[in-house]
Amino acid sequence: MDVNAAVAAAAAIAGVLTGVIAMLAFRWSERDLKRPTRTSLHTDPVLPPGVDTVLSVLRSSAVVLDEGDAVVKASSAAYALGLVRGGKLSVEPMLQMARDTRRDGEIRQVELDLPRRGTGRGEALAVSARVAPLGSRLVLLLVEDLTEARRIEAVRRDFVANVSHELKTPVGALSLLSEAVMDASDDPEAVERFAGRMQIEATRLTNLVQELIDLSRVQNDDPLEDAEPVRVDELVAEAIDRCRHAAGTKQITMAAGGAEDLSIWGNRGQLAAALGNLVENAVNYSPARTRVGIAARRLSAPGGDLIEIAVTDQGIGISDKDKERIFERFYRVDPARSRATGGTGLGLAIVKHVAASHSGEVTVWSSEGQGSTFTLRLPEAGAARDRAQQHPDLDDEAGQPALSNSPNSPDSPAYETLSAPEVRP
């Protein structure tokens, strides 16, 4: 009986201990559930109401950090810029700004140059970073990409500097020549010589101002507002007439073909200026007694047929490094030669803008000593009507080969359609 009582007492004690332990474990588990963990800090509910929605519509890259510098929220743009890696902010200056702001609550802003990932060219990514407290524990980082804005500003500065320089040269020459005319007023031969030089500089100044006006017009105007079907053979004939005197002086033969029954939908004046600039460049940069070819053909494309106009010369050619920049404003392959030919460095920039505004492109093939082939590809009149409202951004594909054959070989596309009689100046 005593043994049974002892067993019963032991069982009772064990039951009480089990109950106490279970209750303690339950209370401990409830306490753990209420305690914030690192994982819970990464969930959306820790953000103040509405912040997640606001961050999702911001154009800036957004990153929210907790008190442990862990990323609570990051936009896709932040990942694209390489700001967040492995759940951490990877840019040390921004991380230090976040820590300072968390400590004193002050808003901070700084501009930084970050290495661009994956390019291998050492290009810097210009950004503006702004850090502000978000609630009592979080910090908000907004990063704006300034790379394109800085590039545009640099282009604008270069453009103003180049315009100033180009205008200063003929204006200064006219001033000096006018003084020379005054000093040589009693020498008719000197006056005539200086007056001839003044006419040359005045013509150069007039051409520069006109091309600046043309460039401004093609950049600001919508060419498709006054669009109409433009016959390619008429554009070619106008371009040849424009360069007839210069080609005749150098005994350059101009040949054209393949343009019959082809039409482009666009602004006639701008298209004529673009093709005229290409033919004029071909004549100016070709040696005497050579040949300039203008060939046109229709190409099939998924979005509609294209009209391709190729202008081929047998000139000095263009090096690979120059092909990347020839469509820039005021850029010249040979500045000394451009001075002699009266070039302003704006002709190809105008061609590029006209092509892009007409939903087309201009490309170049060239080899030093073998000549060059510039190719305009524009939508045919019927196909272009269907996309008259589309205006793609300008790209920088200059320097990509348009034609793989040598422009001087019989197989060159610029010559394979030259079935029309040669047009000699």
Coordinates of N, CA and C in Angstrom, one line a residue, residues 318-328 331 352 364 396-400:
I318 N 37.5 57.3 -94.5 CA 37.3 57.7 -93.2 C 37.9 56.6 -92.3
S319 N 38.7 57.0 -91.3 CA 39.3 56.0 -90.4 C 38.2 55.5 -89.4
D320 N 38.5 54.4 -88.7 CA 37.5 53.8 -87.8 C 37.2 54.7 -86.7
K321 N 38.2 55.4 -86.1 CA 37.9 56.3 -85.0 C 37.1 57.5 -85.4
D322 N 37.3 58.0 -86.7 CA 36.5 59.1 -87.1 C 35.1 58.7 -87.4
K323 N 34.8 57.5 -87.9 CA 33.5 57.1 -88.2 C 32.5 57.1 -87.0
E324 N 33.1 57.0 -85.8 CA 32.3 57.1 -84.6 C 31.8 58.5 -84.3
R325 N 32.4 59.5 -85.0 CA 32.1 60.9 -84.6 C 31.6 61.8 -85.8
I326 N 31.6 61.3 -87.0 CA 31.4 62.1 -88.1 C 30.0 62.8 -88.1
F327 N 29.0 62.2 -87.4 CA 27.7 62.8 -87.4 C 27.5 63.8 -86.3
E328 N 28.6 64.1 -85.5 CA 28.6 65.1 -84.5 C 28.6 66.5 -85.1
Y331 N 32.1 68.4 -86.2 CA 33.3 67.5 -86.3 C 33.7 67.3 -87.7
K352 N 21.6 63.4 -90.3 CA 21.2 62.4 -89.2 C 19.9 62.8 -88.6
V364 N 27.2 54.5 -92.6 CA 28.4 54.8 -93.4 C 29.2 53.6 -93.5
D396 N 23.0 56.6 -81.9 CA 24.3 56.9 -82.3 C 24.9 55.7 -82.9
E397 N 24.4 55.3 -84.1 CA 24.9 54.1 -84.8 C 25.9 54.5 -85.9
A398 N 26.4 55.7 -85.8 CA 27.3 56.1 -86.8 C 28.5 55.2 -86.7
G399 N 29.1 54.9 -87.9 CA 30.3 54.1 -87.9 C 30.0 52.6 -88.2
Q400 N 28.7 52.2 -88.1 CA 28.4 50.8 -88.4 C 28.4 50.6 -89.9

